[in-house]
PDB file of C-alpha atoms in Angstrom:
ATOM      1  CA  MET K1143      12.573  11.922  -6.625  1.00 74.00           C
ATOM      2  CA  SER K1144       9.841   9.885  -4.973  1.00 91.00           C
ATOM      3  CA  LYS K1145       8.143  11.288  -1.913  1.00 95.00           C
ATOM      4  CA  LEU K1146       8.770   9.337   1.293  1.00 96.00           C
ATOM      5  CA  ILE K1147       7.268   9.866   4.717  1.00 97.00           C
ATOM      6  CA  GLU K1148       9.290   9.307   7.868  1.00 96.00           C
ATOM      7  CA  GLY K1149       7.562   7.075  10.401  1.00 97.00           C
ATOM      8  CA  LEU K1150       5.955   4.803   7.815  1.00 98.00           C
ATOM      9  CA  LYS K1151       7.132   1.274   7.088  1.00 98.00           C
ATOM     10  CA  TYR K1152       7.849   0.197   3.501  1.00 98.00           C
ATOM     11  CA  SER K1153       7.873  -3.184   1.757  1.00 98.00           C
ATOM     12  CA  GLU K1154      10.146  -4.411  -1.026  1.00 97.00           C
ATOM     13  CA  THR K1155       7.029  -4.676  -3.217  1.00 98.00           C
ATOM     14  CA  HIS K1156       6.336  -0.910  -2.868  1.00 98.00           C
ATOM     15  CA  GLU K1157       3.556  -0.806  -0.300  1.00 98.00           C
ATOM     16  CA  TRP K1158       3.616   1.530   2.707  1.00 98.00           C
ATOM     17  CA  VAL K1159       2.210   0.855   6.170  1.00 98.00           C
ATOM     18  CA  LYS K1160       1.093   3.273   8.869  1.00 98.00           C
ATOM     19  CA  VAL K1161       0.360   1.682  12.233  1.00 98.00           C
ATOM     20  CA  VAL K1162      -1.994   3.032  14.889  1.00 97.00           C
ATOM     21  CA  GLY K1163      -2.566   0.535  17.691  1.00 97.00           C
ATOM     22  CA  ASP K1164      -3.255  -2.827  16.039  1.00 97.00           C
ATOM     23  CA  ILE K1165      -4.546  -1.292  12.796  1.00 98.00           C
ATOM     24  CA  ALA K1166      -2.227  -1.120   9.779  1.00 98.00           C
ATOM     25  CA  THR K1167      -3.199   1.265   6.994  1.00 98.00           C
ATOM     26  CA  VAL K1168      -1.733   0.013   3.695  1.00 98.00           C
ATOM     27  CA  GLY K1169      -1.222   1.860   0.420  1.00 98.00           C
ATOM     28  CA  ALA K1170       0.973   2.045  -2.660  1.00 98.00           C
ATOM     29  CA  THR K1171       4.137   4.141  -2.479  1.00 98.00           C
ATOM     30  CA  ASP K1172       4.781   7.270  -4.497  1.00 98.00           C
ATOM     31  CA  PHE K1173       7.497   5.359  -6.362  1.00 97.00           C
ATOM     32  CA  ALA K1174       4.977   2.642  -7.327  1.00 97.00           C
ATOM     33  CA  GLN K1175       2.350   5.052  -8.626  1.00 96.00           C
ATOM     34  CA  SER K1176       4.939   7.082 -10.571  1.00 95.00           C
ATOM     35  CA  GLU K1177       6.279   3.922 -12.248  1.00 95.00           C
ATOM     36  CA  MET K1178       2.759   2.804 -13.207  1.00 95.00           C
ATOM     37  CA  GLY K1179       1.490   6.049 -14.694  1.00 95.00           C
ATOM     38  CA  ASP K1180      -2.194   6.973 -14.623  1.00 97.00           C
ATOM     39  CA  ILE K1181      -4.001   4.451 -12.421  1.00 98.00           C
ATOM     40  CA  THR K1182      -7.330   3.422 -13.912  1.00 98.00           C
ATOM     41  CA  TYR K1183      -8.518   0.665 -11.538  1.00 98.00           C
ATOM     42  CA  VAL K1184      -7.888  -0.577  -7.999  1.00 98.00           C
ATOM     43  CA  ASP K1185      -8.791  -4.155  -7.064  1.00 98.00           C
ATOM     44  CA  MET K1186      -9.035  -4.544  -3.287  1.00 97.00           C
ATOM     45  CA  PRO K1187     -10.436  -7.028  -0.796  1.00 98.00           C
ATOM     46  CA  GLU K1188     -13.763  -6.739   0.998  1.00 98.00           C
ATOM     47  CA  VAL K1189     -14.188  -5.904   4.675  1.00 98.00           C
ATOM     48  CA  ASP K1190     -13.725  -9.040   6.852  1.00 98.00           C
ATOM     49  CA  ASP K1191     -11.486 -10.715   4.242  1.00 98.00           C
ATOM     50  CA  GLU K1192      -8.339 -12.303   5.663  1.00 98.00           C
ATOM     51  CA  VAL K1193      -5.013 -11.150   4.220  1.00 98.00           C
ATOM     52  CA  SER K1194      -1.576 -12.697   4.733  1.00 98.00           C
ATOM     53  CA  LYS K1195       1.890 -11.205   4.786  1.00 98.00           C
ATOM     54  CA  ASP K1196       3.659 -11.535   1.414  1.00 98.00           C
ATOM     55  CA  GLU K1197       0.432 -12.672  -0.307  1.00 98.00           C
ATOM     56  CA  GLU K1198      -1.430 -10.809  -3.052  1.00 98.00           C
ATOM     57  CA  PHE K1199      -4.423  -8.819  -1.776  1.00 98.00           C
ATOM     58  CA  GLY K1200      -5.393  -6.856  -4.869  1.00 98.00           C
ATOM     59  CA  ALA K1201      -4.004  -5.050  -7.890  1.00 98.00           C
ATOM     60  CA  LEU K1202      -3.465  -1.670  -9.465  1.00 97.00           C
ATOM     61  CA  GLU K1203      -4.103  -1.202 -13.165  1.00 97.00           C
ATOM     62  CA  SER K1204      -2.880   1.698 -15.238  1.00 96.00           C
ATOM     63  CA  VAL K1205      -2.866   2.643 -18.887  1.00 90.00           C
ATOM     64  CA  LYS K1206       0.517   0.927 -19.253  1.00 86.00           C
ATOM     65  CA  ALA K1207       0.683  -1.846 -16.629  1.00 89.00           C
ATOM     66  CA  SER K1208      -1.008  -4.020 -14.063  1.00 95.00           C
ATOM     67  CA  SER K1209       0.672  -4.694 -10.748  1.00 96.00           C
ATOM     68  CA  ASP K1210      -0.267  -7.001  -7.900  1.00 97.00           C
ATOM     69  CA  LEU K1211      -0.531  -5.529  -4.420  1.00 98.00           C
ATOM     70  CA  VAL K1212       1.286  -7.643  -1.839  1.00 98.00           C
ATOM     71  CA  CYS K1213       0.204  -7.372   1.789  1.00 98.00           C
ATOM     72  CA  PRO K1214       2.985  -6.371   4.187  1.00 98.00           C
ATOM     73  CA  VAL K1215       1.079  -7.719   7.232  1.00 98.00           C
ATOM     74  CA  SER K1216      -1.388 -10.478   8.105  1.00 98.00           C
ATOM     75  CA  GLY K1217      -4.828  -9.915   9.545  1.00 98.00           C
ATOM     76  CA  THR K1218      -8.438  -9.015   8.807  1.00 98.00           C
ATOM     77  CA  VAL K1219      -9.510  -6.179   6.513  1.00 98.00           C
ATOM     78  CA  VAL K1220     -11.525  -3.721   8.611  1.00 98.00           C
ATOM     79  CA  GLU K1221     -11.961  -1.077   5.899  1.00 98.00           C
ATOM     80  CA  ASN K1222     -11.225  -0.526   2.237  1.00 98.00           C
ATOM     81  CA  ASN K1223     -11.024   2.861   0.571  1.00 98.00           C
ATOM     82  CA  ALA K1224     -14.330   2.933  -1.317  1.00 97.00           C
ATOM     83  CA  ALA K1225     -13.429   6.313  -2.847  1.00 98.00           C
ATOM     84  CA  LEU K1226     -10.872   4.513  -5.049  1.00 98.00           C
ATOM     85  CA  GLU K1227     -13.623   2.504  -6.771  1.00 96.00           C
ATOM     86  CA  ASP K1228     -14.895   5.630  -8.544  1.00 96.00           C
ATOM     87  CA  ALA K1229     -11.646   7.619  -8.519  1.00 98.00           C
ATOM     88  CA  PRO K1230      -8.588   5.329  -8.710  1.00 98.00           C
ATOM     89  CA  GLU K1231      -6.523   8.301  -9.914  1.00 97.00           C
ATOM     90  CA  LEU K1232      -6.531   9.600  -6.319  1.00 98.00           C
ATOM     91  CA  ILE K1233      -3.517   7.324  -5.780  1.00 98.00           C
ATOM     92  CA  ASN K1234      -1.632   9.308  -8.432  1.00 97.00           C
ATOM     93  CA  GLN K1235      -2.551  12.591  -6.743  1.00 97.00           C
ATOM     94  CA  ASP K1236      -1.377  11.584  -3.248  1.00 97.00           C
ATOM     95  CA  PRO K1237      -0.592   7.916  -2.606  1.00 98.00           C
ATOM     96  CA  TYR K1238      -0.045   8.490   1.120  1.00 98.00           C
ATOM     97  CA  GLU K1239      -3.360  10.248   1.678  1.00 97.00           C
ATOM     98  CA  ASN K1240      -5.248   7.746  -0.474  1.00 98.00           C
ATOM     99  CA  TRP K1241      -4.662   4.446   1.276  1.00 98.00           C
ATOM    100  CA  ILE K1242      -6.071   1.157  -0.044  1.00 98.00           C
ATOM    101  CA  ILE K1243      -6.973  -1.007   2.974  1.00 98.00           C
ATOM    102  CA  LYS K1244      -6.892  -1.013   6.758  1.00 98.00           C
ATOM    103  CA  VAL K1245      -5.982  -4.305   8.439  1.00 98.00           C
ATOM    104  CA  LYS K1246      -6.416  -5.429  12.045  1.00 98.00           C
ATOM    105  CA  MET K1247      -3.044  -7.116  12.422  1.00 98.00           C
ATOM    106  CA  SER K1248      -2.858 -10.665  13.742  1.00 98.00           C
ATOM    107  CA  ASP K1249       0.940 -10.556  14.229  1.00 97.00           C
ATOM    108  CA  PRO K1250       2.426  -7.067  14.773  1.00 97.00           C
ATOM    109  CA  SER K1251       5.935  -8.565  14.859  1.00 98.00           C
ATOM    110  CA  GLU K1252       5.679  -8.863  11.044  1.00 98.00           C
ATOM    111  CA  LEU K1253       6.340  -5.110  10.940  1.00 98.00           C
ATOM    112  CA  ASP K1254       9.938  -5.809  11.967  1.00 97.00           C
ATOM    113  CA  ALA K1255      10.664  -7.186   8.476  1.00 97.00           C
ATOM    114  CA  LEU K1256       9.680  -3.916   6.772  1.00 98.00           C
ATOM    115  CA  MET K1257      11.976  -1.014   5.894  1.00 98.00           C
ATOM    116  CA  ASP K1258      12.062   2.502   7.271  1.00 98.00           C
ATOM    117  CA  ALA K1259      12.069   5.463   4.864  1.00 97.00           C
ATOM    118  CA  ALA K1260      15.882   5.588   4.613  1.00 97.00           C
ATOM    119  CA  ALA K1261      16.202   1.893   3.746  1.00 98.00           C
ATOM    120  CA  TYR K1262      13.382   2.091   1.193  1.00 98.00           C
ATOM    121  CA  LYS K1263      14.967   5.172  -0.392  1.00 97.00           C
ATOM    122  CA  ALA K1264      18.269   3.308  -0.710  1.00 97.00           C
ATOM    123  CA  MET K1265      16.486   0.365  -2.368  1.00 97.00           C
ATOM    124  CA  ILE K1266      14.638   2.432  -4.992  1.00 97.00           C
ATOM    125  CA  GLU K1267      17.698   4.520  -5.842  1.00 94.00           C
ATOM    126  CA  LYS K1268      19.855   1.504  -6.773  1.00 86.00           C
TER     127      LYS K1268
END
């Protein structure tokens, strides 16, 4: 059973979003990391890069797969998780603690298209 956190938003492409003000913290879900296995590399954008909703913003690589990361919101990257450069396996240990990027959202209404924990759980259990 994948761990889910109430109060987060979830995308169909297995990213989670935590919003504080106009900043969206984005990471990979527990389901995503468990499907991938041991994560060996995280490709992520630089600070000040522009990201767009439903567009690729990076990738996760594991011993058995590579998976694109798809941004659930549009905006400007204000921080990336530099710790993942040297220790990508942190995502396997706790994907909700070990976020990937923080985005200053340009259109907070995009959050309305994301799922709550219950809807995401229903999707991954199909």
